[in-house]
Amino acid sequence: MSRPAIAALLSFLIPGVGQIYNGDLLRGLFWLIITPGFWIGTGGCLGWVCHIVAAVTAHNRAEDKEKFRVTVV
């Protein structure tokens, strides 16, 4: 698996962990705090939305960092 796939998987399992894996600590903490709020606040209806959005953003951010790393090196 590539780095973006790992970030997406981690963030899908526990939202925010993929962002922390990418080195984005504040983004990770944001998702770790917001997702449980959506699970509780909406009775579970929007919790899955947060899981999916967190996974997609972790994947996209990892791809961007990977492209930048390849371009610079």
C-alpha atoms as an extended CHARMM CRD file, in Angstrom:
* protein
*
        73  EXT
         1         1  MET       CA              0.0000000000        0.0000000000        0.0000000000  PROA      1               0.0000000000
         2         2  SER       CA              1.1260000000        3.5110000000       -0.7110000000  PROA      2               0.0000000000
         3         3  ARG       CA              1.3020000000        6.2510000000        1.8690000000  PROA      3               0.0000000000
         4         4  PRO       CA             -1.9860000000        7.9420000000        0.7910000000  PROA      4               0.0000000000
         5         5  ALA       CA             -3.8380000000        4.6350000000        1.0760000000  PROA      5               0.0000000000
         6         6  ILE       CA             -2.4910000000        4.0530000000        4.5800000000  PROA      6               0.0000000000
         7         7  ALA       CA             -3.4620000000        7.5860000000        5.6280000000  PROA      7               0.0000000000
         8         8  ALA       CA             -6.9740000000        7.1050000000        4.2510000000  PROA      8               0.0000000000
         9         9  LEU       CA             -7.4040000000        3.7400000000        5.9680000000  PROA      9               0.0000000000
        10        10  LEU       CA             -6.1640000000        5.0390000000        9.3000000000  PROA      10              0.0000000000
        11        11  SER       CA             -8.4240000000        8.0610000000        9.1230000000  PROA      11              0.0000000000
        12        12  PHE       CA            -11.4160000000        5.9620000000        8.1230000000  PROA      12              0.0000000000
        13        13  LEU       CA            -10.9320000000        3.6740000000       11.1230000000  PROA      13              0.0000000000
        14        14  ILE       CA            -10.3010000000        6.5280000000       13.5560000000  PROA      14              0.0000000000
        15        15  PRO       CA            -10.8710000000        9.9740000000       12.0550000000  PROA      15              0.0000000000
        16        16  GLY       CA             -7.8230000000       12.1590000000       12.5560000000  PROA      16              0.0000000000
        17        17  VAL       CA             -5.2390000000        9.3970000000       12.8190000000  PROA      17              0.0000000000
        18        18  GLY       CA             -4.5070000000        9.5620000000        9.0780000000  PROA      18              0.0000000000
        19        19  GLN       CA             -3.8860000000       13.2930000000        9.3450000000  PROA      19              0.0000000000
        20        20  ILE       CA             -1.5610000000       12.7420000000       12.2930000000  PROA      20              0.0000000000
        21        21  TYR       CA              0.1950000000       10.0220000000       10.2460000000  PROA      21              0.0000000000
        22        22  ASN       CA              0.7180000000       12.6640000000        7.5360000000  PROA      22              0.0000000000
        23        23  GLY       CA              2.2780000000       15.0020000000       10.0790000000  PROA      23              0.0000000000
        24        24  ASP       CA             -0.7380000000       17.3210000000       10.3340000000  PROA      24              0.0000000000
        25        25  LEU       CA             -1.2550000000       17.2740000000       14.0880000000  PROA      25              0.0000000000
        26        26  LEU       CA             -3.7930000000       20.1130000000       14.2950000000  PROA      26              0.0000000000
        27        27  ARG       CA             -5.8890000000       18.6920000000       11.4450000000  PROA      27              0.0000000000
        28        28  GLY       CA             -5.8310000000       15.3250000000       13.1870000000  PROA      28              0.0000000000
        29        29  LEU       CA             -6.9210000000       16.7860000000       16.4960000000  PROA      29              0.0000000000
        30        30  PHE       CA             -9.7000000000       18.6470000000       14.6930000000  PROA      30              0.0000000000
        31        31  TRP       CA            -11.1270000000       15.3990000000       13.2780000000  PROA      31              0.0000000000
        32        32  LEU       CA            -10.6200000000       13.5510000000       16.5730000000  PROA      32              0.0000000000
        33        33  ILE       CA            -12.7630000000       16.1770000000       18.3030000000  PROA      33              0.0000000000
        34        34  ILE       CA            -15.3600000000       16.9530000000       15.6180000000  PROA      34              0.0000000000
        35        35  THR       CA            -16.2990000000       13.4010000000       14.6120000000  PROA      35              0.0000000000
        36        36  PRO       CA            -17.5190000000       12.2340000000       18.0330000000  PROA      36              0.0000000000
        37        37  GLY       CA            -19.4690000000       15.4920000000       18.2620000000  PROA      37              0.0000000000
        38        38  PHE       CA            -21.2590000000       14.6780000000       15.0200000000  PROA      38              0.0000000000
        39        39  TRP       CA            -21.9010000000       11.0880000000       16.1250000000  PROA      39              0.0000000000
        40        40  ILE       CA            -23.4430000000       12.2330000000       19.3950000000  PROA      40              0.0000000000
        41        41  GLY       CA            -25.0530000000       15.4610000000       18.2020000000  PROA      41              0.0000000000
        42        42  THR       CA            -26.8720000000       13.9220000000       15.2500000000  PROA      42              0.0000000000
        43        43  GLY       CA            -27.6570000000       10.5600000000       16.7540000000  PROA      43              0.0000000000
        44        44  GLY       CA            -25.2070000000        8.8470000000       14.4020000000  PROA      44              0.0000000000
        45        45  CYS       CA            -26.5800000000       10.2170000000       11.1380000000  PROA      45              0.0000000000
        46        46  LEU       CA            -23.5970000000       12.4300000000       10.2600000000  PROA      46              0.0000000000
        47        47  GLY       CA            -20.9020000000       10.4040000000       12.0000000000  PROA      47              0.0000000000
        48        48  TRP       CA            -20.2500000000        8.3540000000        8.8590000000  PROA      48              0.0000000000
        49        49  VAL       CA            -20.0130000000       11.5130000000        6.7970000000  PROA      49              0.0000000000
        50        50  CYS       CA            -17.1740000000       12.6860000000        9.0470000000  PROA      50              0.0000000000
        51        51  HSD       CA            -15.4380000000        9.3180000000        8.7020000000  PROA      51              0.0000000000
        52        52  ILE       CA            -15.5680000000        9.4870000000        4.9170000000  PROA      52              0.0000000000
        53        53  VAL       CA            -14.5510000000       13.1490000000        4.6940000000  PROA      53              0.0000000000
        54        54  ALA       CA            -11.6620000000       12.5840000000        7.1040000000  PROA      54              0.0000000000
        55        55  ALA       CA            -10.4390000000        9.6130000000        5.0440000000  PROA      55              0.0000000000
        56        56  VAL       CA            -10.6820000000       11.5220000000        1.7620000000  PROA      56              0.0000000000
        57        57  THR       CA             -8.8930000000       14.5710000000        3.1270000000  PROA      57              0.0000000000
        58        58  ALA       CA             -6.1360000000       12.4160000000        4.6320000000  PROA      58              0.0000000000
        59        59  HSD       CA             -5.6810000000       10.6660000000        1.2840000000  PROA      59              0.0000000000
        60        60  ASN       CA             -5.6060000000       13.9250000000       -0.6910000000  PROA      60              0.0000000000
        61        61  ARG       CA             -3.2010000000       15.5990000000        1.7360000000  PROA      61              0.0000000000
        62        62  ALA       CA             -0.8530000000       12.5810000000        1.6300000000  PROA      62              0.0000000000
        63        63  GLU       CA             -0.9210000000       12.6370000000       -2.1880000000  PROA      63              0.0000000000
        64        64  ASP       CA             -0.0960000000       16.3500000000       -2.2100000000  PROA      64              0.0000000000
        65        65  LYS       CA              2.7930000000       15.8390000000        0.2040000000  PROA      65              0.0000000000
        66        66  GLU       CA              4.0450000000       12.8700000000       -1.8210000000  PROA      66              0.0000000000
        67        67  LYS       CA              3.9940000000       14.9030000000       -5.0720000000  PROA      67              0.0000000000
        68        68  PHE       CA              5.8060000000       17.7850000000       -3.3800000000  PROA      68              0.0000000000
        69        69  ARG       CA              8.4270000000       15.4010000000       -1.9930000000  PROA      69              0.0000000000
        70        70  VAL       CA              9.0240000000       13.8800000000       -5.4480000000  PROA      70              0.0000000000
        71        71  THR       CA              9.2050000000       17.3000000000       -7.1110000000  PROA      71              0.0000000000
        72        72  VAL       CA             11.6810000000       18.7360000000       -4.5930000000  PROA      72              0.0000000000
        73        73  VAL       CA             13.9730000000       15.7140000000       -4.4870000000  PROA      73              0.0000000000
